Amino acid sequence: MILEKQKKIISPKQPYFVMNSSRYYKAVVMNYGISHFYAFYNDGAIDSSVFAIPDGCIDIYFCCDEEEPNAYICGTVFHPEIAFTEKNKYLFGVRFLPGNSIRFKNAAMSNFVESKIPFLDVIEDRELVEGITSSRNFNYQIKLFMDMYLKLYYNSKVINKYENLDKFLIANIIKNVGQIKIKELADETNYSVRYINKIFVQEFGLTPKVFSRMMRFQDLLSNLNNLELDIFDTDLTEIAMRLGYYDQSHMIKDFKKFTNTTPNKYIYSLRKAQYNKKLIIV
């Protein structure tokens, strides 16, 4: 088996959102700090929870329900956690790139880690929420969000004296797909490892080591999504070596920590749920 050349951009995945939907629409952006937009209908047909896995990202999702519309800002999780309890609902969302977020006035990414906060508690734009939640038109919803977001993106002034350092750390961890030692980052910036850890936690709510593990895990997901169902140990061994794990058992242990399942069982779940048929790129 020949693996694809290592990519330098992480496209964060939440595969269980796709698996537990009837159709999952995705519009890729990879700009302005945004990874992509998505929309799906959770019809409750599959007897499985819709849960989120670690991705180092912030999501904003809108539940488009006539009786109980709502919108939330959700930060990354450290372990698999239930993301949606809404059944028979249409949901529209935006996923930011790892380490990026909407430019909130009084909140950093660290405020949202393992949290689910009402959108209106942070951004008082009821017109936007009403516009998005009253629609089922994916492209129209994207337009409404971007009209609001780009104004904040270009006009907001981020008061953060560590901004350049933050960007450097995130960019280098992603560039190396998590395969970089914190000591190397410290040496590159002429700061101590302790200081790097302190600033990273302060801004992002997790250590650079944990964020690096999430990026390597997300890269692993991309590799597994392209494997056939009947894989051999040689495939997993090759992937483990390429992604910087000590060995195959280390990779499996890490994967299980982030998903509560093994790579083999995960691949089986993808096929059983007909993942590729449900994922529609627009």
Coordinates of C-alpha atoms in Angstrom, one line a residue:
M1 CA 0.0 0.0 0.0
I2 CA 1.3 3.5 -0.9
L3 CA 0.3 6.3 1.4
E4 CA -0.4 9.8 0.1
K5 CA 2.3 12.4 0.6
Q6 CA 1.9 14.1 4.0
K7 CA -0.3 17.2 3.8
K8 CA 0.5 20.5 5.6
I9 CA -3.1 21.5 6.1
I10 CA -5.4 19.8 8.6
S11 CA -9.0 19.5 7.4
P12 CA -10.7 18.7 10.7
K13 CA -13.2 15.8 10.7
Q14 CA -16.2 14.9 12.8
P15 CA -17.1 11.5 11.1
Y16 CA -19.9 10.6 13.5
F17 CA -21.8 13.7 12.4
V18 CA -21.8 12.2 8.9
M19 CA -22.5 8.7 9.9
N20 CA -25.5 9.6 12.0
S21 CA -27.2 11.7 9.3
S22 CA -29.3 10.9 6.3
R23 CA -27.3 13.4 4.1
Y24 CA -24.4 15.6 5.2
Y25 CA -23.6 18.6 3.0
K26 CA -20.2 20.2 3.3
A27 CA -18.8 23.4 1.7
V28 CA -15.1 23.7 2.0
V29 CA -13.6 27.2 2.7
M30 CA -10.1 26.8 4.2
N31 CA -9.7 30.5 4.4
Y32 CA -10.5 33.4 6.9
G33 CA -9.9 30.9 9.7
I34 CA -12.8 28.8 8.6
S35 CA -12.4 25.1 7.6
H36 CA -15.9 24.5 6.2
F37 CA -19.7 24.8 6.5
Y38 CA -21.9 21.8 7.0
A39 CA -25.6 21.0 7.2
F40 CA -27.3 17.7 8.0
Y41 CA -30.6 16.2 9.1
N42 CA -30.4 13.9 12.1
D43 CA -33.4 11.6 11.5
G44 CA -32.6 9.3 14.5
A45 CA -32.8 6.3 12.2
I46 CA -29.4 5.0 13.3
D47 CA -29.3 3.7 16.9
S48 CA -26.1 5.5 17.8
S49 CA -25.3 8.7 19.6
V50 CA -24.1 11.7 17.6
F51 CA -20.9 12.6 19.4
A52 CA -17.9 14.8 18.9
I53 CA -14.3 13.7 19.0
P54 CA -11.1 15.9 19.6
D55 CA -10.2 18.2 16.7
G56 CA -8.8 21.3 18.3
C57 CA -11.6 23.4 16.7
I58 CA -14.5 25.6 17.5
D59 CA -17.9 24.9 15.9
I60 CA -20.9 27.2 15.7
Y61 CA -24.1 25.3 15.0
F62 CA -27.6 26.4 14.5
C63 CA -30.6 24.1 15.1
C64 CA -33.2 25.1 12.5
D65 CA -36.4 24.2 14.3
E66 CA -39.5 26.2 13.9
E67 CA -40.6 25.7 17.6
E68 CA -37.3 25.7 19.4
P69 CA -34.5 27.3 17.2
N70 CA -31.2 27.7 18.9
A71 CA -27.5 28.3 18.2
Y72 CA -24.4 27.4 20.2
I73 CA -20.6 27.9 20.1
C74 CA -18.8 24.7 21.0
G75 CA -15.1 24.2 21.7
T76 CA -13.0 21.1 21.2
V77 CA -13.4 18.1 23.5
F78 CA -10.7 16.0 25.0
H79 CA -12.6 12.7 24.8
P80 CA -15.7 11.6 22.8
E81 CA -18.7 13.5 24.1
I82 CA -22.4 13.7 23.0
A83 CA -22.7 16.6 20.6
F84 CA -26.3 16.6 19.6
T85 CA -29.4 15.3 21.3
E86 CA -31.8 16.9 18.8
K87 CA -33.6 14.2 16.8
N88 CA -35.5 14.9 13.5
K89 CA -33.8 18.3 13.2
Y90 CA -31.9 20.1 10.5
L91 CA -28.6 21.5 11.7
F92 CA -26.4 24.1 10.0
G93 CA -22.8 24.7 11.3
V94 CA -19.5 26.3 10.7
R95 CA -16.2 24.6 11.7
F96 CA -13.2 26.8 12.2
L97 CA -9.7 25.7 11.4
P98 CA -7.7 24.2 14.3
G99 CA -6.5 26.9 16.7
N100 CA -8.8 29.6 15.0
S101 CA -12.0 31.1 16.1
I102 CA -14.3 34.0 15.4
R103 CA -12.9 37.2 16.8
F104 CA -14.9 37.6 20.0
K105 CA -14.5 40.8 21.9
N106 CA -14.1 39.4 25.4
A107 CA -13.4 35.7 24.9
A108 CA -10.5 33.6 23.7
M109 CA -10.6 30.1 22.3
S110 CA -9.7 28.8 25.8
N111 CA -13.2 29.9 27.1
F112 CA -14.9 27.4 24.9
V113 CA -12.9 24.2 25.4
E114 CA -15.3 21.4 26.4
S115 CA -18.1 24.0 26.6
K116 CA -21.3 24.6 24.8
I117 CA -22.3 28.3 25.1
P118 CA -25.4 29.9 23.6
F119 CA -24.4 32.0 20.6
L120 CA -26.4 35.0 21.7
D121 CA -24.5 35.1 25.0
V122 CA -21.4 35.9 23.0
I123 CA -22.6 37.7 19.9
E124 CA -25.8 39.6 20.2
D125 CA -27.1 39.2 16.7
R126 CA -30.6 37.8 17.0
E127 CA -31.4 38.8 13.4
L128 CA -28.6 36.4 12.1
V129 CA -29.8 33.5 14.3
E130 CA -33.4 34.0 13.2
G131 CA -32.3 34.3 9.5
I132 CA -30.3 31.1 9.6
T133 CA -32.6 29.0 11.7
S134 CA -35.7 29.9 9.6
S135 CA -34.0 28.6 6.4
R136 CA -33.2 25.2 4.9
N137 CA -31.2 26.7 2.0
F138 CA -27.5 25.8 2.7
N139 CA -26.0 28.4 0.3
Y140 CA -28.2 31.1 1.7
Q141 CA -27.3 30.2 5.3
I142 CA -23.6 30.4 4.4
K143 CA -24.1 33.8 2.8
L144 CA -25.9 35.1 5.9
F145 CA -23.1 33.9 8.2
M146 CA -20.3 35.2 6.0
D147 CA -21.9 38.7 5.7
M148 CA -21.8 38.9 9.5
Y149 CA -18.5 37.2 10.0
L150 CA -16.4 39.1 7.4
K151 CA -17.3 42.4 9.1
L152 CA -15.9 41.1 12.4
Y153 CA -13.0 39.5 10.6
Y154 CA -11.8 42.7 9.0
N155 CA -13.0 45.3 11.5
S156 CA -12.2 43.7 14.9
K157 CA -9.0 44.6 16.6
V158 CA -7.6 41.7 18.5
I159 CA -5.9 43.0 21.7
N160 CA -3.4 40.2 22.3
K161 CA 0.3 40.9 22.8
Y162 CA 1.0 37.2 22.2
E163 CA -0.9 37.1 18.9
N164 CA 2.2 36.6 16.7
L165 CA 3.5 33.9 19.0
D166 CA 0.2 32.1 19.0
K167 CA 0.0 32.1 15.3
F168 CA 3.6 30.8 15.0
L169 CA 3.0 28.0 17.4
I170 CA -0.3 26.9 15.8
A171 CA 1.2 27.1 12.3
N172 CA 4.2 25.1 13.1
I173 CA 2.3 22.3 14.9
I174 CA -0.1 22.0 12.0
K175 CA 2.7 22.2 9.4
N176 CA 4.4 19.3 11.1
V177 CA 1.0 17.5 11.6
G178 CA 1.7 17.3 15.4
Q179 CA 5.1 15.7 14.9
I180 CA 7.2 18.4 16.6
K181 CA 8.6 18.6 20.1
I182 CA 7.7 21.5 22.4
K183 CA 11.4 22.0 23.0
E184 CA 11.8 22.7 19.2
L185 CA 9.1 25.3 19.4
A186 CA 10.8 26.9 22.4
D187 CA 14.2 27.0 20.6
E188 CA 12.6 28.6 17.5
T189 CA 11.0 31.4 19.5
N190 CA 13.8 31.8 22.1
Y191 CA 11.3 31.2 24.9
S192 CA 11.3 28.5 27.6
V193 CA 9.2 25.4 27.3
R194 CA 7.4 26.5 30.5
Y195 CA 6.5 29.9 29.0
I196 CA 5.4 28.3 25.7
N197 CA 3.1 26.0 27.6
K198 CA 1.7 28.8 29.8
I199 CA 0.9 31.1 26.8
F200 CA -0.6 28.2 24.8
V201 CA -2.9 27.1 27.6
Q202 CA -3.9 30.7 28.3
E203 CA -5.0 31.3 24.7
F204 CA -6.2 27.9 23.5
G205 CA -7.2 26.1 26.7
L206 CA -5.0 23.1 26.2
T207 CA -1.3 22.4 26.1
P208 CA 0.7 22.3 22.9
K209 CA 1.4 18.6 23.5
V210 CA -2.3 17.8 23.6
F211 CA -3.0 20.0 20.6
S212 CA -0.2 18.2 18.7
R213 CA -1.8 14.8 19.6
M214 CA -5.1 16.0 18.3
M215 CA -3.6 17.1 15.0
R216 CA -1.8 13.8 14.6
F217 CA -5.1 12.0 15.4
Q218 CA -7.0 14.0 12.8
D219 CA -4.3 13.1 10.2
L220 CA -4.8 9.5 11.2
L221 CA -8.5 9.8 10.6
S222 CA -7.8 11.0 7.1
N223 CA -5.7 8.0 6.4
L224 CA -8.2 5.5 7.9
N225 CA -11.0 7.1 5.9
N226 CA -9.2 6.1 2.7
L227 CA -8.4 2.5 3.7
E228 CA -10.3 -0.6 2.6
L229 CA -12.4 -2.5 5.1
D230 CA -10.2 -5.6 5.2
I231 CA -6.9 -4.0 6.2
F232 CA -3.8 -5.8 7.3
D233 CA -1.5 -5.1 10.2
T234 CA 1.1 -4.0 7.8
D235 CA -1.1 -1.1 6.8
L236 CA -1.6 0.1 10.4
T237 CA 2.1 -0.4 11.1
E238 CA 3.1 1.7 8.1
I239 CA 0.7 4.5 9.1
A240 CA 1.9 4.4 12.7
M241 CA 5.5 4.8 11.6
R242 CA 4.6 7.6 9.2
L243 CA 2.7 9.6 11.7
G244 CA 5.3 9.4 14.4
Y245 CA 3.8 6.9 16.8
Y246 CA 6.2 4.6 18.7
D247 CA 4.5 1.5 17.2
Q248 CA 1.1 0.2 16.1
S249 CA -0.1 -0.5 19.7
H250 CA 0.7 3.1 20.6
M251 CA -1.4 4.4 17.7
I252 CA -4.3 2.1 18.6
K253 CA -4.2 3.2 22.2
D254 CA -4.2 6.9 21.2
F255 CA -7.0 6.3 18.7
K256 CA -9.1 4.5 21.3
K257 CA -8.6 7.3 23.8
F258 CA -10.1 9.8 21.3
T259 CA -12.9 7.7 19.9
N260 CA -13.6 4.8 22.3
T261 CA -13.1 2.4 19.5
T262 CA -10.2 0.8 17.5
P263 CA -9.1 1.7 14.0
N264 CA -10.5 -1.6 12.6
K265 CA -13.9 -1.1 14.2
Y266 CA -13.9 2.5 13.1
I267 CA -13.4 1.6 9.4
Y268 CA -16.1 -1.0 9.7
S269 CA -18.5 1.7 11.1
L270 CA -17.7 3.9 8.1
R271 CA -18.7 1.2 5.7
K272 CA -21.7 0.1 7.6
A273 CA -23.0 3.7 7.8
Q274 CA -22.2 4.3 4.1
Y275 CA -20.2 7.3 5.0
N276 CA -19.0 8.1 1.5
K277 CA -22.6 8.1 0.1
K278 CA -23.9 10.4 2.8
L279 CA -21.1 13.0 2.5
I280 CA -21.9 15.5 -0.2
I281 CA -19.3 18.1 -1.1
V282 CA -20.9 21.2 -2.6

